[in-house]
Amino acid sequence: MIPVSVVVMTRNEAANLPRCLPALERFAERFVVDSGSTDGTPAIAEAAGARVVPFRWDGRYPKKKQWCLDRLPFRQDWVLFVDADERLGGALVEEIAALMTAGPRHAGYFIDGHPVFLGRRLRFGARNRKLALFDRRKAHFPTVPDLDVATMWEVEGHYQPMIAGTVGRLRHSLDHADDKPVATWFDRHARYADWEAALRSDGRMKDLIARESRARRWLKTWFGVVPARPLLVFLYGYVWRLGFLDGGPGFQHALARAFYYWQIGVKIADARRRAKPPASTDD
């Protein structure tokens, strides 16, 4: 068994778990932390041999990921956070197994994600990257003052855990393949846009960005103020990253990402407009 504890956080993920959990069977522990699912998610997880842990958020910190680090009865020091709509291939599992056998050189590792959009695994275009594998003794999710962003609910926002140590990157990637309708993608990113717009509109995002590495800090600061962000996002994914080679789904994915960043910009402008005191009118 691979000496890593896997955490899968769920809420009504019956559509995704049957393809997620089988790839995790070689790991020493598999926790499914469930937030009151009503679609049979816990039963699917238990049938696959995972340990189901119920979670109910009390509206305060810690949120769900940090709660997992604080409360789950881990027997392993290393943790892998996997979303229910993520699929680990054999090469990635083997790489993690070899890493644990040899002894990790870093305290955490980024894993790239290949989007699967409109039924096609995109080989090109923009990818996401998340710090999903780490030594839990050296990690925590920062407390970001975002309880006012109601649409994010119980889960931490779009940011990485803080790691006390160096961070590496795995060679192999996972697939981000949501088996729910594509509307789920837009619903999820609308929530992300609410969160980022709220934090950028009043300066809270600066504190979060300040915790990043120098290169990522510069990039996020610059990208947050550059005009025409949606157009740049589209050109980056579709042209620079050769997304056009993925055909129609590649075009649609690049356009959807541009629409996401357009949402952020509009919501920031609206939040700042609403925060201004009303103009006085003289009789």
Tab-separated table of C-alpha atoms in Angstrom:
chain	number	residue	atom	x	y	z
A	1	MET	CA	0.000	0.000	0.000
A	2	ILE	CA	1.132	3.539	-0.707
A	3	PRO	CA	1.655	5.298	2.662
A	4	VAL	CA	-0.597	8.244	1.825
A	5	SER	CA	-4.038	9.176	3.166
A	6	VAL	CA	-6.439	10.313	0.449
A	7	VAL	CA	-9.202	12.813	1.218
A	8	VAL	CA	-12.168	13.185	-1.138
A	9	MET	CA	-14.625	15.902	-0.126
A	10	THR	CA	-18.162	15.386	-1.368
A	11	ARG	CA	-21.653	16.759	-1.572
A	12	ASN	CA	-23.936	14.875	-3.961
A	13	GLU	CA	-21.163	13.307	-6.040
A	14	ALA	CA	-22.863	10.032	-6.989
A	15	ALA	CA	-22.211	10.815	-10.657
A	16	ASN	CA	-18.445	11.070	-10.144
A	17	LEU	CA	-17.387	8.714	-7.345
A	18	PRO	CA	-17.687	5.453	-9.332
A	19	ARG	CA	-14.851	6.634	-11.604
A	20	CYS	CA	-12.851	8.426	-8.914
A	21	LEU	CA	-12.482	5.917	-6.084
A	22	PRO	CA	-11.265	2.783	-7.938
A	23	ALA	CA	-8.054	4.573	-8.958
A	24	LEU	CA	-7.295	5.230	-5.272
A	25	GLU	CA	-7.349	1.621	-4.054
A	26	ARG	CA	-3.566	1.373	-3.636
A	27	PHE	CA	-3.441	4.161	-1.058
A	28	ALA	CA	-3.320	3.226	2.617
A	29	GLU	CA	-6.384	5.262	3.600
A	30	ARG	CA	-9.315	6.744	1.709
A	31	PHE	CA	-11.565	9.207	3.504
A	32	VAL	CA	-14.737	10.528	1.908
A	33	VAL	CA	-15.772	13.595	3.902
A	34	ASP	CA	-19.409	14.135	3.046
A	35	SER	CA	-21.571	17.210	3.552
A	36	GLY	CA	-25.064	15.778	3.819
A	37	SER	CA	-25.398	14.206	0.385
A	38	THR	CA	-28.889	13.099	-0.626
A	39	ASP	CA	-28.010	11.175	-3.806
A	40	GLY	CA	-26.460	8.040	-2.322
A	41	THR	CA	-22.887	9.321	-2.252
A	42	PRO	CA	-22.052	7.780	1.174
A	43	ALA	CA	-23.317	4.348	0.118
A	44	ILE	CA	-21.221	4.440	-3.057
A	45	ALA	CA	-18.139	5.417	-1.052
A	46	GLU	CA	-18.645	2.667	1.520
A	47	ALA	CA	-19.220	0.066	-1.189
A	48	ALA	CA	-15.866	1.078	-2.696
A	49	GLY	CA	-14.133	0.522	0.642
A	50	ALA	CA	-13.681	4.167	1.614
A	51	ARG	CA	-14.278	5.461	5.114
A	52	VAL	CA	-17.132	7.963	5.153
A	53	VAL	CA	-16.859	10.858	7.602
A	54	PRO	CA	-19.864	13.196	7.915
A	55	PHE	CA	-19.177	16.922	7.941
A	56	ARG	CA	-21.460	19.747	8.944
A	57	TRP	CA	-20.127	23.269	8.736
A	58	ASP	CA	-20.949	25.593	11.611
A	59	GLY	CA	-20.489	28.769	9.565
A	60	ARG	CA	-17.113	29.565	11.117
A	61	TYR	CA	-13.461	28.699	10.627
A	62	PRO	CA	-11.969	26.244	10.008
A	63	LYS	CA	-13.538	25.460	6.698
A	64	LYS	CA	-13.681	21.966	5.284
A	65	LYS	CA	-10.110	21.319	4.105
A	66	GLN	CA	-8.483	22.599	7.273
A	67	TRP	CA	-11.106	20.739	9.309
A	68	CYS	CA	-9.973	17.554	7.576
A	69	LEU	CA	-6.353	18.214	8.518
A	70	ASP	CA	-7.362	18.950	12.112
A	71	ARG	CA	-9.937	16.224	12.739
A	72	LEU	CA	-9.493	13.166	10.548
A	73	PRO	CA	-7.829	10.186	12.289
A	74	PHE	CA	-4.925	9.909	9.866
A	75	ARG	CA	-2.499	7.029	10.188
A	76	GLN	CA	-0.217	8.490	7.523
A	77	ASP	CA	1.808	11.695	7.506
A	78	TRP	CA	1.288	12.417	3.821
A	79	VAL	CA	-2.103	13.490	2.490
A	80	LEU	CA	-3.503	13.667	-1.034
A	81	PHE	CA	-6.582	15.836	-1.626
A	82	VAL	CA	-8.590	14.572	-4.598
A	83	ASP	CA	-11.800	16.109	-5.925
A	84	ALA	CA	-14.600	13.708	-6.775
A	85	ASP	CA	-14.401	14.760	-10.428
A	86	GLU	CA	-10.675	14.045	-10.673
A	87	ARG	CA	-9.251	10.816	-12.100
A	88	LEU	CA	-5.785	9.527	-11.236
A	89	GLY	CA	-4.184	7.476	-13.992
A	90	GLY	CA	-1.866	4.556	-13.398
A	91	ALA	CA	1.268	6.541	-14.250
A	92	LEU	CA	0.497	9.178	-11.628
A	93	VAL	CA	-0.242	6.557	-8.976
A	94	GLU	CA	3.040	4.799	-9.794
A	95	GLU	CA	4.926	8.092	-9.559
A	96	ILE	CA	3.484	8.775	-6.112
A	97	ALA	CA	4.310	5.224	-5.010
A	98	ALA	CA	7.916	5.589	-6.193
A	99	LEU	CA	8.173	8.980	-4.505
A	100	MET	CA	7.077	7.567	-1.168
A	101	THR	CA	9.436	4.603	-1.491
A	102	ALA	CA	12.438	6.792	-2.270
A	103	GLY	CA	11.500	9.436	0.298
A	104	PRO	CA	10.066	12.814	-0.754
A	105	ARG	CA	12.595	15.596	-1.315
A	106	HIS	CA	9.994	18.303	-0.767
A	107	ALA	CA	7.240	18.992	1.748
A	108	GLY	CA	4.561	19.219	-0.926
A	109	TYR	CA	3.940	18.631	-4.628
A	110	PHE	CA	1.868	20.324	-7.296
A	111	ILE	CA	-0.122	18.120	-9.666
A	112	ASP	CA	-1.271	19.329	-13.081
A	113	GLY	CA	-4.840	18.682	-14.176
A	114	HIS	CA	-5.973	17.986	-17.742
A	115	PRO	CA	-9.516	19.292	-18.310
A	116	VAL	CA	-12.066	16.969	-19.862
A	117	PHE	CA	-14.559	19.303	-21.515
A	118	LEU	CA	-17.624	18.329	-23.534
A	119	GLY	CA	-16.484	14.718	-23.338
A	120	ARG	CA	-12.979	15.296	-24.699
A	121	ARG	CA	-9.708	15.156	-22.781
A	122	LEU	CA	-7.933	18.354	-23.740
A	123	ARG	CA	-4.273	17.756	-24.568
A	124	PHE	CA	-3.557	21.437	-25.095
A	125	GLY	CA	-4.807	24.753	-23.760
A	126	ALA	CA	-4.696	26.079	-20.219
A	127	ARG	CA	-4.471	23.645	-17.312
A	128	ASN	CA	-5.011	23.953	-13.625
A	129	ARG	CA	-2.326	23.083	-11.103
A	130	LYS	CA	-2.945	22.420	-7.441
A	131	LEU	CA	-0.822	21.613	-4.424
A	132	ALA	CA	-2.641	18.378	-3.642
A	133	LEU	CA	0.050	16.103	-2.157
A	134	PHE	CA	1.825	17.230	0.996
A	135	ASP	CA	3.118	16.375	4.446
A	136	ARG	CA	0.189	17.313	6.669
A	137	ARG	CA	2.541	18.090	9.567
A	138	LYS	CA	3.964	20.966	7.517
A	139	ALA	CA	0.779	22.295	5.946
A	140	HIS	CA	-2.225	24.421	6.734
A	141	PHE	CA	-4.882	26.297	4.816
A	142	PRO	CA	-4.721	29.999	5.693
A	143	THR	CA	-7.711	31.659	7.286
A	144	VAL	CA	-8.963	34.104	4.674
A	145	PRO	CA	-11.613	36.625	5.810
A	146	ASP	CA	-14.267	35.476	3.362
A	147	LEU	CA	-17.243	34.404	5.467
A	148	ASP	CA	-19.239	37.202	3.842
A	149	VAL	CA	-18.982	35.437	0.462
A	150	ALA	CA	-22.026	33.255	0.991
A	151	THR	CA	-21.734	31.361	-2.291
A	152	MET	CA	-18.449	29.706	-1.228
A	153	TRP	CA	-20.131	28.096	1.789
A	154	GLU	CA	-18.016	25.582	3.669
A	155	VAL	CA	-15.001	25.111	1.410
A	156	GLU	CA	-11.864	27.220	1.206
A	157	GLY	CA	-11.609	29.533	-1.769
A	158	HIS	CA	-9.428	29.230	-4.833
A	159	TYR	CA	-6.055	29.142	-3.076
A	160	GLN	CA	-3.335	26.672	-2.138
A	161	PRO	CA	-2.288	25.416	1.296
A	162	MET	CA	0.708	27.011	2.967
A	163	ILE	CA	3.693	24.652	3.195
A	164	ALA	CA	6.567	24.909	5.676
A	165	GLY	CA	9.269	23.717	3.308
A	166	THR	CA	10.085	23.438	-0.362
A	167	VAL	CA	7.520	22.457	-2.966
A	168	GLY	CA	8.020	20.308	-6.064
A	169	ARG	CA	5.917	19.229	-9.015
A	170	LEU	CA	4.980	15.752	-10.180
A	171	ARG	CA	5.648	14.777	-13.794
A	172	HIS	CA	2.349	13.032	-14.434
A	173	SER	CA	-1.042	14.691	-14.359
A	174	LEU	CA	-4.599	13.801	-13.434
A	175	ASP	CA	-7.777	14.269	-15.446
A	176	HIS	CA	-10.424	16.750	-14.326
A	177	ALA	CA	-13.497	15.009	-15.719
A	178	ASP	CA	-16.833	16.030	-14.232
A	179	ASP	CA	-19.544	13.567	-15.270
A	180	LYS	CA	-22.268	16.054	-14.363
A	181	PRO	CA	-23.782	18.357	-17.023
A	182	VAL	CA	-21.600	21.224	-18.230
A	183	ALA	CA	-23.876	23.657	-16.367
A	184	THR	CA	-22.119	22.433	-13.212
A	185	TRP	CA	-18.856	23.918	-14.511
A	186	PHE	CA	-20.476	27.318	-14.967
A	187	ASP	CA	-22.210	27.181	-11.573
A	188	ARG	CA	-18.934	26.345	-9.841
A	189	HIS	CA	-16.986	29.072	-11.603
A	190	ALA	CA	-19.701	31.616	-10.874
A	191	ARG	CA	-19.053	30.919	-7.182
A	192	TYR	CA	-15.301	31.258	-7.715
A	193	ALA	CA	-15.931	34.575	-9.466
A	194	ASP	CA	-18.038	35.805	-6.529
A	195	TRP	CA	-15.216	34.920	-4.158
A	196	GLU	CA	-12.386	36.511	-6.148
A	197	ALA	CA	-14.404	39.638	-6.933
A	198	ALA	CA	-15.254	40.146	-3.261
A	199	LEU	CA	-11.623	39.839	-2.178
A	200	ARG	CA	-10.194	41.962	-4.981
A	201	SER	CA	-12.779	44.726	-4.755
A	202	ASP	CA	-11.775	45.761	-1.222
A	203	GLY	CA	-8.105	44.735	-1.124
A	204	ARG	CA	-8.341	41.483	0.829
A	205	MET	CA	-6.763	39.577	-2.033
A	206	LYS	CA	-3.476	41.445	-1.499
A	207	ASP	CA	-2.885	39.686	1.816
A	208	LEU	CA	-3.456	36.292	0.220
A	209	ILE	CA	-1.202	37.041	-2.751
A	210	ALA	CA	1.539	38.265	-0.392
A	211	ARG	CA	1.943	34.686	0.860
A	212	GLU	CA	2.818	33.353	-2.600
A	213	SER	CA	6.300	32.892	-4.042
A	214	ARG	CA	7.835	35.989	-5.604
A	215	ALA	CA	7.120	34.894	-9.175
A	216	ARG	CA	3.522	33.880	-8.503
A	217	ARG	CA	3.009	37.049	-6.437
A	218	TRP	CA	4.169	39.250	-9.307
A	219	LEU	CA	2.092	37.351	-11.859
A	220	LYS	CA	-1.123	37.452	-9.820
A	221	THR	CA	-0.692	41.123	-8.951
A	222	TRP	CA	-0.032	42.077	-12.571
A	223	PHE	CA	-2.799	39.882	-13.919
A	224	GLY	CA	-5.270	41.340	-11.447
A	225	VAL	CA	-4.957	44.850	-12.885
A	226	VAL	CA	-4.192	44.301	-16.565
A	227	PRO	CA	-6.996	45.442	-18.882
A	228	ALA	CA	-8.738	43.006	-21.223
A	229	ARG	CA	-8.121	40.003	-18.984
A	230	PRO	CA	-10.794	37.855	-20.679
A	231	LEU	CA	-9.207	38.395	-24.098
A	232	LEU	CA	-5.733	37.573	-22.772
A	233	VAL	CA	-7.044	34.419	-21.094
A	234	PHE	CA	-8.646	33.285	-24.337
A	235	LEU	CA	-5.538	33.996	-26.422
A	236	TYR	CA	-3.278	32.296	-23.885
A	237	GLY	CA	-5.286	29.077	-23.837
A	238	TYR	CA	-6.430	28.919	-27.444
A	239	VAL	CA	-3.394	30.318	-29.277
A	240	TRP	CA	-0.295	30.299	-27.061
A	241	ARG	CA	-1.117	26.932	-25.450
A	242	LEU	CA	-2.371	25.518	-28.784
A	243	GLY	CA	-5.911	24.937	-27.585
A	244	PHE	CA	-7.103	25.107	-31.193
A	245	LEU	CA	-5.576	21.642	-31.713
A	246	ASP	CA	-8.304	20.224	-29.455
A	247	GLY	CA	-10.991	21.165	-31.961
A	248	GLY	CA	-14.412	22.381	-30.901
A	249	PRO	CA	-14.092	21.413	-27.214
A	250	GLY	CA	-10.765	23.280	-27.067
A	251	PHE	CA	-12.398	26.426	-28.407
A	252	GLN	CA	-15.365	26.118	-26.051
A	253	HIS	CA	-13.097	25.581	-23.035
A	254	ALA	CA	-10.957	28.618	-23.874
A	255	LEU	CA	-14.106	30.683	-24.308
A	256	ALA	CA	-15.581	29.415	-21.030
A	257	ARG	CA	-12.423	30.381	-19.134
A	258	ALA	CA	-12.492	33.841	-20.701
A	259	PHE	CA	-16.127	34.180	-19.653
A	260	TYR	CA	-15.120	33.254	-16.086
A	261	TYR	CA	-12.579	36.080	-15.949
A	262	TRP	CA	-15.080	38.452	-17.537
A	263	GLN	CA	-17.466	37.613	-14.681
A	264	ILE	CA	-14.794	38.484	-12.136
A	265	GLY	CA	-14.172	41.881	-13.726
A	266	VAL	CA	-17.852	42.774	-13.926
A	267	LYS	CA	-18.478	41.676	-10.341
A	268	ILE	CA	-15.504	43.710	-9.086
A	269	ALA	CA	-16.805	46.807	-10.869
A	270	ASP	CA	-20.271	46.272	-9.436
A	271	ALA	CA	-18.967	45.734	-5.892
A	272	ARG	CA	-16.878	48.912	-6.015
A	273	ARG	CA	-19.792	50.872	-7.441
A	274	ARG	CA	-22.049	49.734	-4.631
A	275	ALA	CA	-19.410	50.536	-1.998
A	276	LYS	CA	-19.259	54.203	-3.008
A	277	PRO	CA	-21.377	56.583	-0.956
A	278	PRO	CA	-24.331	57.935	-2.893
A	279	ALA	CA	-23.694	61.232	-4.595
A	280	SER	CA	-25.191	64.145	-2.742
A	281	THR	CA	-27.898	66.095	-4.477
A	282	ASP	CA	-28.446	69.749	-3.757
A	283	ASP	CA	-31.983	71.056	-3.698
